[in-house]
Coordinates of C-alpha atoms (C1' of nucleotides) in Angstrom, one line a residue:
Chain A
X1 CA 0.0 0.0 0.0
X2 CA 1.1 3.5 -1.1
X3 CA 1.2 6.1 1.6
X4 CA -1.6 8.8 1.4
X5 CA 0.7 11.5 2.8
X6 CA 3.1 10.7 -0.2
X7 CA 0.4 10.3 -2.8
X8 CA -1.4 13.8 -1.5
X9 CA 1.9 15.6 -1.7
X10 CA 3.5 14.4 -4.9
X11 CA 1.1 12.7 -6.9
X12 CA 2.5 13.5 -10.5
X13 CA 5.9 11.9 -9.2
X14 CA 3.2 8.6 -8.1
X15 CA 1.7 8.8 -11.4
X16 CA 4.7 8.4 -13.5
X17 CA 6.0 5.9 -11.5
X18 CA 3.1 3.5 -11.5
X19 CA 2.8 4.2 -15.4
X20 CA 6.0 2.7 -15.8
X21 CA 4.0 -0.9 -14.5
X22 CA 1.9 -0.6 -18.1
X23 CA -1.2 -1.2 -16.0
X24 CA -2.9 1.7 -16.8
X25 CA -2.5 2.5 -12.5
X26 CA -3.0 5.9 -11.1
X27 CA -3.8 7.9 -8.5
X28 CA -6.4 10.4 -9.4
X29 CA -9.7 8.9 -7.9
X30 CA -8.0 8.4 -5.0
X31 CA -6.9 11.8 -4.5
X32 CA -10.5 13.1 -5.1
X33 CA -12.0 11.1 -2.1
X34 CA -8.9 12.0 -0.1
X35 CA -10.5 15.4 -0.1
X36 CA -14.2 14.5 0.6
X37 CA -13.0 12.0 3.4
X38 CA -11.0 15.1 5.0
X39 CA -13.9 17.8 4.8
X40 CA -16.1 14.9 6.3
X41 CA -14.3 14.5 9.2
X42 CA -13.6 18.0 10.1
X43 CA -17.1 18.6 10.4
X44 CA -17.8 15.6 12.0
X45 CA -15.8 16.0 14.7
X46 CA -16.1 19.2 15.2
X47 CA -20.2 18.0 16.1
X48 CA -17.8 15.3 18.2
X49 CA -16.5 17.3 20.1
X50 CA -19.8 19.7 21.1
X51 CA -20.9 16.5 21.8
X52 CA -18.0 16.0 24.7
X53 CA -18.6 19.2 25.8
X54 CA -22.4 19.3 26.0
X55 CA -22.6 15.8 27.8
X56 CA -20.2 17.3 30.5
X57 CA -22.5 19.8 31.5
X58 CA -24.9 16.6 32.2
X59 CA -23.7 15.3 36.0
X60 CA -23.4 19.2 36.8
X61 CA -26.7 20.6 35.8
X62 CA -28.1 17.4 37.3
X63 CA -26.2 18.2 40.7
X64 CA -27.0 22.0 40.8
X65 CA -31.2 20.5 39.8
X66 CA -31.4 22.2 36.4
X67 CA -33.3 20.8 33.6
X68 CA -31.9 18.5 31.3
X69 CA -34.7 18.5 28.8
X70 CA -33.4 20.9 26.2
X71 CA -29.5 20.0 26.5
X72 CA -31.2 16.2 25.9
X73 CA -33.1 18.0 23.0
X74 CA -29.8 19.3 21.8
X75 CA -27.8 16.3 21.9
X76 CA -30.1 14.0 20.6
X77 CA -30.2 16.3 17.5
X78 CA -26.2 16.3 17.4
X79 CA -26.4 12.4 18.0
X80 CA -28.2 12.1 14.9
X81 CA -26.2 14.5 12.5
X82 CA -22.8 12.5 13.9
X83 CA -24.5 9.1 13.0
X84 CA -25.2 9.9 9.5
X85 CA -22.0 11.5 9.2
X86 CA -20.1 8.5 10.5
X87 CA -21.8 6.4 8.4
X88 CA -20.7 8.6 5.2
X89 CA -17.3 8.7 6.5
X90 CA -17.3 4.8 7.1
X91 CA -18.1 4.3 3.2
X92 CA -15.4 6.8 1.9
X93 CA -12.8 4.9 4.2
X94 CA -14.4 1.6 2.8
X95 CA -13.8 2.5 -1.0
X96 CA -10.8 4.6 -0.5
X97 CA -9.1 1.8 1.4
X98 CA -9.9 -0.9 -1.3
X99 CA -8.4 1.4 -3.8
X100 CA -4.9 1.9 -2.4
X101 CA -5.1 -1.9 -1.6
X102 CA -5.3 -2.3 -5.3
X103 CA -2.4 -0.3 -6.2
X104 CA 0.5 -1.7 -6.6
X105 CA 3.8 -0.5 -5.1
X106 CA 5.8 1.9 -7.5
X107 CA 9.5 0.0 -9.0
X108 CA 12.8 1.9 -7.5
X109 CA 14.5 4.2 -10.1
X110 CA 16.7 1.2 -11.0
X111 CA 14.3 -0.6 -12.1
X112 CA 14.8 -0.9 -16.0
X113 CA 11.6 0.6 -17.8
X114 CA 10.9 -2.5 -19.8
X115 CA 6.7 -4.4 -21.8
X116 CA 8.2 -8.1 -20.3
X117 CA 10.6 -10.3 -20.0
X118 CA 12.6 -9.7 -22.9
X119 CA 13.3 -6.2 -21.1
X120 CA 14.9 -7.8 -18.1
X121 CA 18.2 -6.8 -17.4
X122 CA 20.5 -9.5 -17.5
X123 CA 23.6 -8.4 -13.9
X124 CA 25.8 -11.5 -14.2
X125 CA 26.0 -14.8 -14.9
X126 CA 28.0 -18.2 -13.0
X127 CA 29.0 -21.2 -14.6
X128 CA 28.8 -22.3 -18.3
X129 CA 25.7 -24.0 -19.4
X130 CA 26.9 -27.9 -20.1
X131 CA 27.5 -28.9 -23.7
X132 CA 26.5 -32.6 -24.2
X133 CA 28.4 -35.3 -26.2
X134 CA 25.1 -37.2 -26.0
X135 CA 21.0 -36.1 -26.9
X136 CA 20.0 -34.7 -23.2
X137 CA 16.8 -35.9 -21.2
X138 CA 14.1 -33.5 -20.3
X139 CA 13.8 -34.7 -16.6
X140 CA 9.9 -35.9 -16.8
X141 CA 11.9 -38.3 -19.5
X142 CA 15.2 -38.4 -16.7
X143 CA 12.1 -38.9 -14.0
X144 CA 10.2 -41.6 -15.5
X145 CA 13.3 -43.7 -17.0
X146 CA 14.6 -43.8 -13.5
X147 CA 10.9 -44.5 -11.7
X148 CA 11.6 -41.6 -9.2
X149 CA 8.7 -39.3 -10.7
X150 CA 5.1 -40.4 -11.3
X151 CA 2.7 -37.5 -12.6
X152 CA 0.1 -39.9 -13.8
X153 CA -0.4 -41.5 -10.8
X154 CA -0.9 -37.9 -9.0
X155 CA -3.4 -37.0 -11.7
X156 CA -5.4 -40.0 -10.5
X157 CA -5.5 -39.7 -6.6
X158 CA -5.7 -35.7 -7.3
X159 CA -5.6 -33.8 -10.5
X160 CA -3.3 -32.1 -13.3
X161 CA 0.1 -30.0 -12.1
X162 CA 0.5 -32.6 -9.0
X163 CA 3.4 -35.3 -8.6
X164 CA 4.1 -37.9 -6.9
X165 CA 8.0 -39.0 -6.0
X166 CA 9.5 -41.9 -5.6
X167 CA 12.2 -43.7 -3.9
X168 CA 15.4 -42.1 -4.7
X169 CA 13.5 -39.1 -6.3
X170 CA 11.2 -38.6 -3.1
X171 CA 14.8 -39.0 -1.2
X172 CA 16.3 -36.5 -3.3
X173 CA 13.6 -34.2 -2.9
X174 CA 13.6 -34.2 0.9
X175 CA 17.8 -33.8 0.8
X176 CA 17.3 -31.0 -1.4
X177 CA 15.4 -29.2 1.3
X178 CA 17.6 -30.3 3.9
X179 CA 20.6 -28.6 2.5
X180 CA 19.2 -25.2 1.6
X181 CA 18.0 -25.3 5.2
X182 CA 20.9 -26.0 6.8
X183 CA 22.7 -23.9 4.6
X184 CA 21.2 -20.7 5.0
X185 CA 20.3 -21.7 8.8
X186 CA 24.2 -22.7 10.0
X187 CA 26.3 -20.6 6.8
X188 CA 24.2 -17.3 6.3
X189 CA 23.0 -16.7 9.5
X190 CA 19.2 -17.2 8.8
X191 CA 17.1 -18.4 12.2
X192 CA 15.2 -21.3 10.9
X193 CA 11.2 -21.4 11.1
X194 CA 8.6 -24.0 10.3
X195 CA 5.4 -22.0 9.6
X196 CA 2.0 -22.6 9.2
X197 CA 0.6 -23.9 5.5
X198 CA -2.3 -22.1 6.1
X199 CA -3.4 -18.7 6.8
X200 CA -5.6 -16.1 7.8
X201 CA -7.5 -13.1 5.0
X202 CA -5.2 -10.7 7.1
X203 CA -2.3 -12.6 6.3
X204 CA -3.0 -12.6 2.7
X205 CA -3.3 -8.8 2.5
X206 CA -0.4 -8.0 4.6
X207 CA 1.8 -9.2 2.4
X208 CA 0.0 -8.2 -1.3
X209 CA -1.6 -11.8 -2.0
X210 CA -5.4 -10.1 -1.3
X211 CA -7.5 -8.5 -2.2
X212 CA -6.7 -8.6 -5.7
X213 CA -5.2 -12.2 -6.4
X214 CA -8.1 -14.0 -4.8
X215 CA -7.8 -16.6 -7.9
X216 CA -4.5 -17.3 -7.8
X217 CA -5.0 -18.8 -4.2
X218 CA -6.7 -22.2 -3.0
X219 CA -8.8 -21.2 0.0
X220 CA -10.5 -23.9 2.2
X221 CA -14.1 -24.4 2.4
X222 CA -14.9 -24.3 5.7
X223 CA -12.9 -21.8 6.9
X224 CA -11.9 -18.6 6.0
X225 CA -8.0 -19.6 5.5
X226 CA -5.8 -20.0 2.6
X227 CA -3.6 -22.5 1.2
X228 CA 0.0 -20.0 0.9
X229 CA 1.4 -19.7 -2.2
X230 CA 5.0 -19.0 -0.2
X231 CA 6.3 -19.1 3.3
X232 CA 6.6 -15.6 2.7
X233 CA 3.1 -14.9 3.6
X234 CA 3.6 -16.4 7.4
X235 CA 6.6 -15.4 7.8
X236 CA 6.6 -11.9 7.1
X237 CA 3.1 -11.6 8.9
X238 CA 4.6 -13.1 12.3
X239 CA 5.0 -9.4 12.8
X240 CA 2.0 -8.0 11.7
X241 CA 0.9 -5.0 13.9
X242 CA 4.0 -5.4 15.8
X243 CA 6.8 -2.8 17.5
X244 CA 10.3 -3.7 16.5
X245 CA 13.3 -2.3 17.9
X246 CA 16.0 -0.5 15.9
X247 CA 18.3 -3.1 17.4
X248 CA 16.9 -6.0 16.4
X249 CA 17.1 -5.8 12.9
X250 CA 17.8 -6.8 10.5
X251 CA 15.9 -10.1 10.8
X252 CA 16.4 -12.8 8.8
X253 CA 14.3 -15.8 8.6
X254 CA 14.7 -18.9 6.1
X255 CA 11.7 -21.1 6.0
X256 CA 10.9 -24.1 4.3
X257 CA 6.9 -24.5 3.2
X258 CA 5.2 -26.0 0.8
X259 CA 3.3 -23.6 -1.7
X260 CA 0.2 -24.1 -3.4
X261 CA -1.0 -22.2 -6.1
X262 CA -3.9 -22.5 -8.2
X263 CA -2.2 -21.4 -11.4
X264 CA -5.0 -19.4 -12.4
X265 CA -4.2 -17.8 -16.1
X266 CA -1.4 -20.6 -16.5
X267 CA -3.4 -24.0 -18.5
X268 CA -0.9 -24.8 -21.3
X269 CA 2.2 -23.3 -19.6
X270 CA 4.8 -25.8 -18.6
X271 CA 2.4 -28.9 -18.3
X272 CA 5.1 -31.2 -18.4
X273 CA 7.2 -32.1 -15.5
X274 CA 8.1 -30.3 -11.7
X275 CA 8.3 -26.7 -13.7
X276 CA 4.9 -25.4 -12.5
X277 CA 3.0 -27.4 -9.8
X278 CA -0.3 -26.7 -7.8
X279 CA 2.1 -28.1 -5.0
X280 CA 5.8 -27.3 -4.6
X281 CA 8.1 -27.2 -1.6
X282 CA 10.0 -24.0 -1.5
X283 CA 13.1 -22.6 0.7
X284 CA 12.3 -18.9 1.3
X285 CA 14.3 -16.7 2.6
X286 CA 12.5 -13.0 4.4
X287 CA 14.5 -10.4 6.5
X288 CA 12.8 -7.4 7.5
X289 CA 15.6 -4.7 7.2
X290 CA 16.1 -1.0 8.6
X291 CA 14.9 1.0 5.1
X292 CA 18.6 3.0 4.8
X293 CA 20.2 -0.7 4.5
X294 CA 17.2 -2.1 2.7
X295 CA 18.9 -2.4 -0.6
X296 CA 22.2 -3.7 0.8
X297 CA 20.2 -6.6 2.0
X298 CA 18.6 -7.0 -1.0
X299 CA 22.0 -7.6 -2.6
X300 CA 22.9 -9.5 0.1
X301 CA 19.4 -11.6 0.4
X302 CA 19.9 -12.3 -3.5
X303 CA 23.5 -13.5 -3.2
X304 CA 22.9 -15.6 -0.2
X305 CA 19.9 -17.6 -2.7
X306 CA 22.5 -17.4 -5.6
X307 CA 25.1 -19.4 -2.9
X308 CA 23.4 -23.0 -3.0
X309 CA 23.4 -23.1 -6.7
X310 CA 27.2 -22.3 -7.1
X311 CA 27.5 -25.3 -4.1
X312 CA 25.1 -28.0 -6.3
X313 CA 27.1 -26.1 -9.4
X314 CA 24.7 -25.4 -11.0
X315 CA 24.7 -22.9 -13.8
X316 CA 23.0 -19.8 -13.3
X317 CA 22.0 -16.2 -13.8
X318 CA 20.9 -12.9 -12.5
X319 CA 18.3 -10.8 -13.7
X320 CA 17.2 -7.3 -12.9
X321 CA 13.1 -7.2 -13.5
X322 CA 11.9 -4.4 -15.8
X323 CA 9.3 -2.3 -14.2
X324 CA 6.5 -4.2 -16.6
X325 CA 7.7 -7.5 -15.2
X326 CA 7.7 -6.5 -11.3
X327 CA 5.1 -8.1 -9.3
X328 CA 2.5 -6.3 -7.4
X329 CA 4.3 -6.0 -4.1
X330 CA 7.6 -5.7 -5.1
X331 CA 10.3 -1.9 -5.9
X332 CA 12.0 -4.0 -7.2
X333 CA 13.4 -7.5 -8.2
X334 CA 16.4 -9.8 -9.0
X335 CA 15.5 -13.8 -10.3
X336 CA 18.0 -15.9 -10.9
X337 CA 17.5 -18.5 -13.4
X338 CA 18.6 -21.9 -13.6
X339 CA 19.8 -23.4 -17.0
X340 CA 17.4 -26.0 -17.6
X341 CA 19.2 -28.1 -20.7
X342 CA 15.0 -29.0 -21.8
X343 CA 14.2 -25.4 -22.0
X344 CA 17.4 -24.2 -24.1
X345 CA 17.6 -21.3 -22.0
X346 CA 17.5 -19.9 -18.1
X347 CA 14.3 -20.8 -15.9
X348 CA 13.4 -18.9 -12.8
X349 CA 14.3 -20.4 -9.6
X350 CA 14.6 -17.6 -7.2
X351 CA 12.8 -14.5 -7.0
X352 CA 13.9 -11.8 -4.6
X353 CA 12.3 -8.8 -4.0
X354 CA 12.5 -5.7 -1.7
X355 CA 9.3 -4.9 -1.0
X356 CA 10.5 -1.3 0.7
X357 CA 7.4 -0.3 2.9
X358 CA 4.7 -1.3 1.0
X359 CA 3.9 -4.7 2.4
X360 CA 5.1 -2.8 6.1
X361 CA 1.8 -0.7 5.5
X362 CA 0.0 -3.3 5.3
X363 CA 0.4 -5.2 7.7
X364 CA 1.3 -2.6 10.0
X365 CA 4.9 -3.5 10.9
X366 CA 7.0 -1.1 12.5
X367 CA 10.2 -0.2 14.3
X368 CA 11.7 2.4 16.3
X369 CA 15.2 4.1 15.9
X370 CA 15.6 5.6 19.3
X371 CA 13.5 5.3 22.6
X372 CA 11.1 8.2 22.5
X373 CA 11.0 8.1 18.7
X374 CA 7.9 7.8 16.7
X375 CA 7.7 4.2 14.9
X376 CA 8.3 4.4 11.8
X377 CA 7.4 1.4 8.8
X378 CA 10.4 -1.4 8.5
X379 CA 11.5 -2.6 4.8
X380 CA 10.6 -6.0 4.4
X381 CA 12.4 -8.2 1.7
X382 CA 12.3 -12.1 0.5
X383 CA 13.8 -14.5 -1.7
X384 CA 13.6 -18.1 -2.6
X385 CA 16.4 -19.7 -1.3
X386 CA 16.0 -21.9 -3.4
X387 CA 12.7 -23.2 -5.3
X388 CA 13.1 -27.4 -4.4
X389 CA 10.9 -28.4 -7.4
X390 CA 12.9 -26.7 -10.2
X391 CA 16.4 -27.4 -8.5
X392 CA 15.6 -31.3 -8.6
X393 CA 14.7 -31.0 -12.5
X394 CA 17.4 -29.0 -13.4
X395 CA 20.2 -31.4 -11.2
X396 CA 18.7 -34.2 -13.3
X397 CA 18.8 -32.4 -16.7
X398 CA 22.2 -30.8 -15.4
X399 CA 23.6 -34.2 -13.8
X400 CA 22.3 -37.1 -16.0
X401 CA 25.0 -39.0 -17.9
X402 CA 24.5 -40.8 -21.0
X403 CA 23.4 -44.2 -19.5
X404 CA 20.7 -42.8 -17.9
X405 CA 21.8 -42.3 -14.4
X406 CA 22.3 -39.1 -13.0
X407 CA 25.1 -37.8 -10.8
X408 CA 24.8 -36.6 -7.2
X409 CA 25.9 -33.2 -6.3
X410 CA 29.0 -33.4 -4.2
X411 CA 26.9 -31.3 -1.6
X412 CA 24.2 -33.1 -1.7
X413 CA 25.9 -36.7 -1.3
X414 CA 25.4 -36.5 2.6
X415 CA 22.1 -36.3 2.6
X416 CA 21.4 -38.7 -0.1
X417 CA 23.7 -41.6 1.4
X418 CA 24.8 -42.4 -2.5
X419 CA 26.7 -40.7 -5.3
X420 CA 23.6 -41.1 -8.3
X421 CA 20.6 -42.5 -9.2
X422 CA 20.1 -45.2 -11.8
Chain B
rG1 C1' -17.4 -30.3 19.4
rG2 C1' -19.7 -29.4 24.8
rA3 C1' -19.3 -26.5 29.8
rG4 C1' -17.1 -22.6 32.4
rA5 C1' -13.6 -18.3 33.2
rG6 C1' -11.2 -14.4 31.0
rA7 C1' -9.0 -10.4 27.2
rU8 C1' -8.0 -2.9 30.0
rG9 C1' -1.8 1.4 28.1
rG10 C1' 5.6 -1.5 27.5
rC11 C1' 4.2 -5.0 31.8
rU12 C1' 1.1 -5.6 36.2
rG13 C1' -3.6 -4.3 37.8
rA14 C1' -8.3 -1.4 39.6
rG15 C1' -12.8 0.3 37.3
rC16 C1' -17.4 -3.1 34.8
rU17 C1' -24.9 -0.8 40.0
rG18 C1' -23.8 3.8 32.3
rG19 C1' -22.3 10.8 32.8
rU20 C1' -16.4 14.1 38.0
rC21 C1' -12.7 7.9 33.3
rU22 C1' -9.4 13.5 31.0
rA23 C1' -8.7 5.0 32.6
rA24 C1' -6.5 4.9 39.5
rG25 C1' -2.2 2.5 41.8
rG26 C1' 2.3 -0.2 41.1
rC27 C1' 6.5 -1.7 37.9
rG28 C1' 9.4 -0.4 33.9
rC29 C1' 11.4 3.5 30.9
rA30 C1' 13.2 8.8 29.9
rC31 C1' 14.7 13.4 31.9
rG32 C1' 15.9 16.4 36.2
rA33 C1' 17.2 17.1 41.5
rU34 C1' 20.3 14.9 45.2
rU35 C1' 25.8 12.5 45.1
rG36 C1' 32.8 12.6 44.4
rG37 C1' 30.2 8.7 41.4
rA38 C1' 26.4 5.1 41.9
rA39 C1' 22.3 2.8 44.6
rA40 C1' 18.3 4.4 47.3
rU41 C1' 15.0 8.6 47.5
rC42 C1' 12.2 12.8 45.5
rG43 C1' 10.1 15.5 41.2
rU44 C1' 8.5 15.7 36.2
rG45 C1' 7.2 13.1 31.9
rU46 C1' 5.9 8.6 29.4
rG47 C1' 0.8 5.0 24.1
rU48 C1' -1.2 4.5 18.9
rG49 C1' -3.8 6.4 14.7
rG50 C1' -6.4 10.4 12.4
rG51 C1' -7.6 15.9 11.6
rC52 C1' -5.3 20.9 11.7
rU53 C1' -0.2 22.6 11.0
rA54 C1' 6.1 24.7 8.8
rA55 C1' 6.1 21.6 13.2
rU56 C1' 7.8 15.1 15.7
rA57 C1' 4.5 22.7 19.1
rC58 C1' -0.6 23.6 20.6
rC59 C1' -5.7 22.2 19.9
rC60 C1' -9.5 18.6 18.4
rC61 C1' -11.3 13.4 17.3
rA62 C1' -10.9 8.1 17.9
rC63 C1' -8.9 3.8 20.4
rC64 C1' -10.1 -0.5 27.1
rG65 C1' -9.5 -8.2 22.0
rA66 C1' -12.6 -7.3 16.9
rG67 C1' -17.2 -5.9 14.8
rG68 C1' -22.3 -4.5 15.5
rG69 C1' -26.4 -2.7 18.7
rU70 C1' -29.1 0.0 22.9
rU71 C1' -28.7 5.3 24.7
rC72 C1' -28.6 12.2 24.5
rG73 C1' -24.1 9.7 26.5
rA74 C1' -20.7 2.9 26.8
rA75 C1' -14.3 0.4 29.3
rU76 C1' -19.1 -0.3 31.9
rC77 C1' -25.5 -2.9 29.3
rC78 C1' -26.9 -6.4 24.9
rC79 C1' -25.5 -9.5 20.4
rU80 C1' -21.9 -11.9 17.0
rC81 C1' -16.9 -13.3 16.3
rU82 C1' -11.6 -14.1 17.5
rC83 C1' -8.0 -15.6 20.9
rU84 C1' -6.3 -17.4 25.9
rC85 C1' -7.0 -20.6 30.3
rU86 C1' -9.6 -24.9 33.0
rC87 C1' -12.5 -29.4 32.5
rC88 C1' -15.0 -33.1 29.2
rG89 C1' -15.2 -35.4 24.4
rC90 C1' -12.3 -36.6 19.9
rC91 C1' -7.6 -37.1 17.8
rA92 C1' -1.5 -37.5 15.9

RNA sequence: GGAGAGAUGGCUGAGCUGGUCUAAGGCGCACGAUUGGAAAUCGUGUGUGGGCUAAUACCCCACCGAGGGUUCGAAUCCCUCUCUCUCCGCCA
């Protein structure tokens, strides 16, 4: 959410920034009911506070014996002009708060003004995609060959975009995990926390998910929770309406989760294989971050993600989003991409994002410099560190030899107990 | 899921027979006095959001878990919801 003060005093500046987004965002009805809602409540209040005053004068007229029928008179009349105007007041607040809701966050100067994609700005690249002596795998092929990945049986028990793994590919999978954890838990100084895979509507508009990306999210039933799409949406909301101290920060969290998303907008995208899954297990990686040393710890955030590739040696690149490419939330955004041999090309596997204080408004999360100092919003970032899903495809694609099997990463041999599959 | 108890400022804790609540008292914290320095003691101050504003000054409005309602007036009465605790049931 954009701050009102910010929008009120510079709202060409606003404007120009949001048009960078393509969207077609700005500002202008907003600023017209800013208005209305402050003439509103200046005249509401000022009945308020007649309305203090007048039922003062109650216990004291009522002590010297004077009659109370006129001031009652009075104030009932008063009563009646605040209700109606509280109730016009309620429904300006109502529509004005679900429009800043719905607009999203404006990108950092940096940000490369850019349609899609192809306008993403390519900061450096580690390792050299492998050249094959022998025709490479896609790994649903890699998968299936070595029985460690069984989509068809998924689409039975549940539906499309689900996966079952087996054996040494379950195994793989759940070592996978293990590592980033550790790593960024023990090496990069992350606390590690299990969160919740569900949460609450609050939770979803803290961090940008709601209220405008309802269909991109499975929500139960019976209750009024969500499936998350990321640990991000916990984690960063364990501080929701919450007082930090200067001190304390930055915080970093990893978190592993799985993520479900609905893939609303996606049907022919990537139907093949782990690429894009209604249920994924992700590493993510949040820090909330004092916002003069916000951007440091972005660069910091994104290396740390970038570290477990170079230790599974995996090839890989960074990416500066262009502003039509930024999600909703975010001022802007490196990805790093995997090499995936299947694709030709780099495929996202970490996306990480300083959000600056947009999702802090929110979800109301704060921090104080110095004792005595007002509170002031926190930056809050995140990062996969690393997607699980798209790091076991590409170390098959990446790893797999000519005979079928497919080599172990060094790091990873510890928590596999063996050197390959197959 | 059933029965009961509860939720008040950074913490603790009164108020809860509606109007002197502008929320007592204590602790903590900040500043000052005292001191060679400190402790103890004494004094002063001590929340959040919004409106107005050059102002983080004054003034005004709102906030006693959340949302509604009754009333001229609600921390206080009524309803709904959330969470916490105790017991029972069920379950991993």
């Amino acid at each position: 959410m954009l701050d009102i003060k910010l929008i009120r005093s510079e709202p060409e500046a606003v404007n120009k920034a949001l048009a960078a987004r393509g969207k077609g965002h700005n500002i202008d009805e907003i600023l017209a009911l800013d208005v209305k809602r402050r003439d509103l409540i200046f005249s509401v209040e000022q009945k308020k506070s007649e309305q203090n005053s007048k039922s003062k004068l109650v216990p004291q007229w009522k002590k010297e014996g004077r009659d109370t029928a006129e001031l009652f008179a009075e104030m009932k009349k008063l009563s009646d002009e605040i209700k109606e105007g509280d109730a016009a007041l309620a429904e300006i607040d109502e529509s004005l708060t679900s429009m800043l809701l719905s607009i999203p966050n404006t990108p950092n100067p940096l940000v490369p003004i850019g349609k899609d994609d192809t306008d993403n700005l390519e900061i450096r690249k580690n390792g050299t995609p492998r050249q094959f002596d022998f025709a490479p795998l896609p790994h649903w092929e890699i998968g299936k060959a070595l029985d460690i990945l069984d989509p068809e049986t998924a689409a039975k028990v549940t539906g499309a975009r689900f996966h079952f793994y087996k054996g040494l590919g379950a195994r793989l999978e759940r070592a996978v995990i293990n590592f980033y954890l550790d790593f960024h838990s023990k090496k990069s100084g992350y606390t590690e926390i299990f969160p919740p895979f569900m949460v609450n509507r609050a939770s979803m508009t803290g961090t940008g998910q709601l209220p405008k990306f309802e269909e991109d999210a499975f929500k139960l039933a019976n209750e009024d929770y969500f499936l998350i799409p990321t640990a991000e949406v916990p984690v960063t909301n364990m501080f929701r309406d919450e007082i930090l101290s200067a001190d304390a920060l930055p915080i970093k969290y990893c978190a592993y989760s799985a993520c479900f998303r609905a893939e609303a907008g996606s049907a022919g995208r990537d139907t093949r294989g782990l690429i894009r899954q209604h249920q994924f297990n992700k590493v993510e990686l949040v820090k909330f971050a004092d916002p003069e040393t916000s951007y440091d710890e972005l660069e910091s955030l994104t290396n740390d993600a970038a570290a477990v590739l170079e230790a599974l040696g995996l090839p890989y690149r960074v990416v500066r989003l262009c502003s039509g490419d930024l999600g909703f939330s975010s001022a802007m955004t490196y990805d790093i991409e995997v090499y995936m041999p299947s694709y030709e090309r780099y495929v996202e596997i970490s996306s990480c994002s300083n959000f600056e204080d947009f999702q802090a408004r929110r979800a109301n999360i704060r921090f104080r410099r110095e004792n005595g100092d007002k509170p002031q919003f926190l930056h809050t970032l995140n990062g996969s560190g690393v997607a699980v899903g798209r790091t076991v495809a590409a170390i098959l694609e990446n790893f797999q030899n000519a005979d079928g099997s497919v080599t172990i990463p060094e790091a990873l041999i510890p928590y596999m107990g063996c050197d390959k599959i197959g």
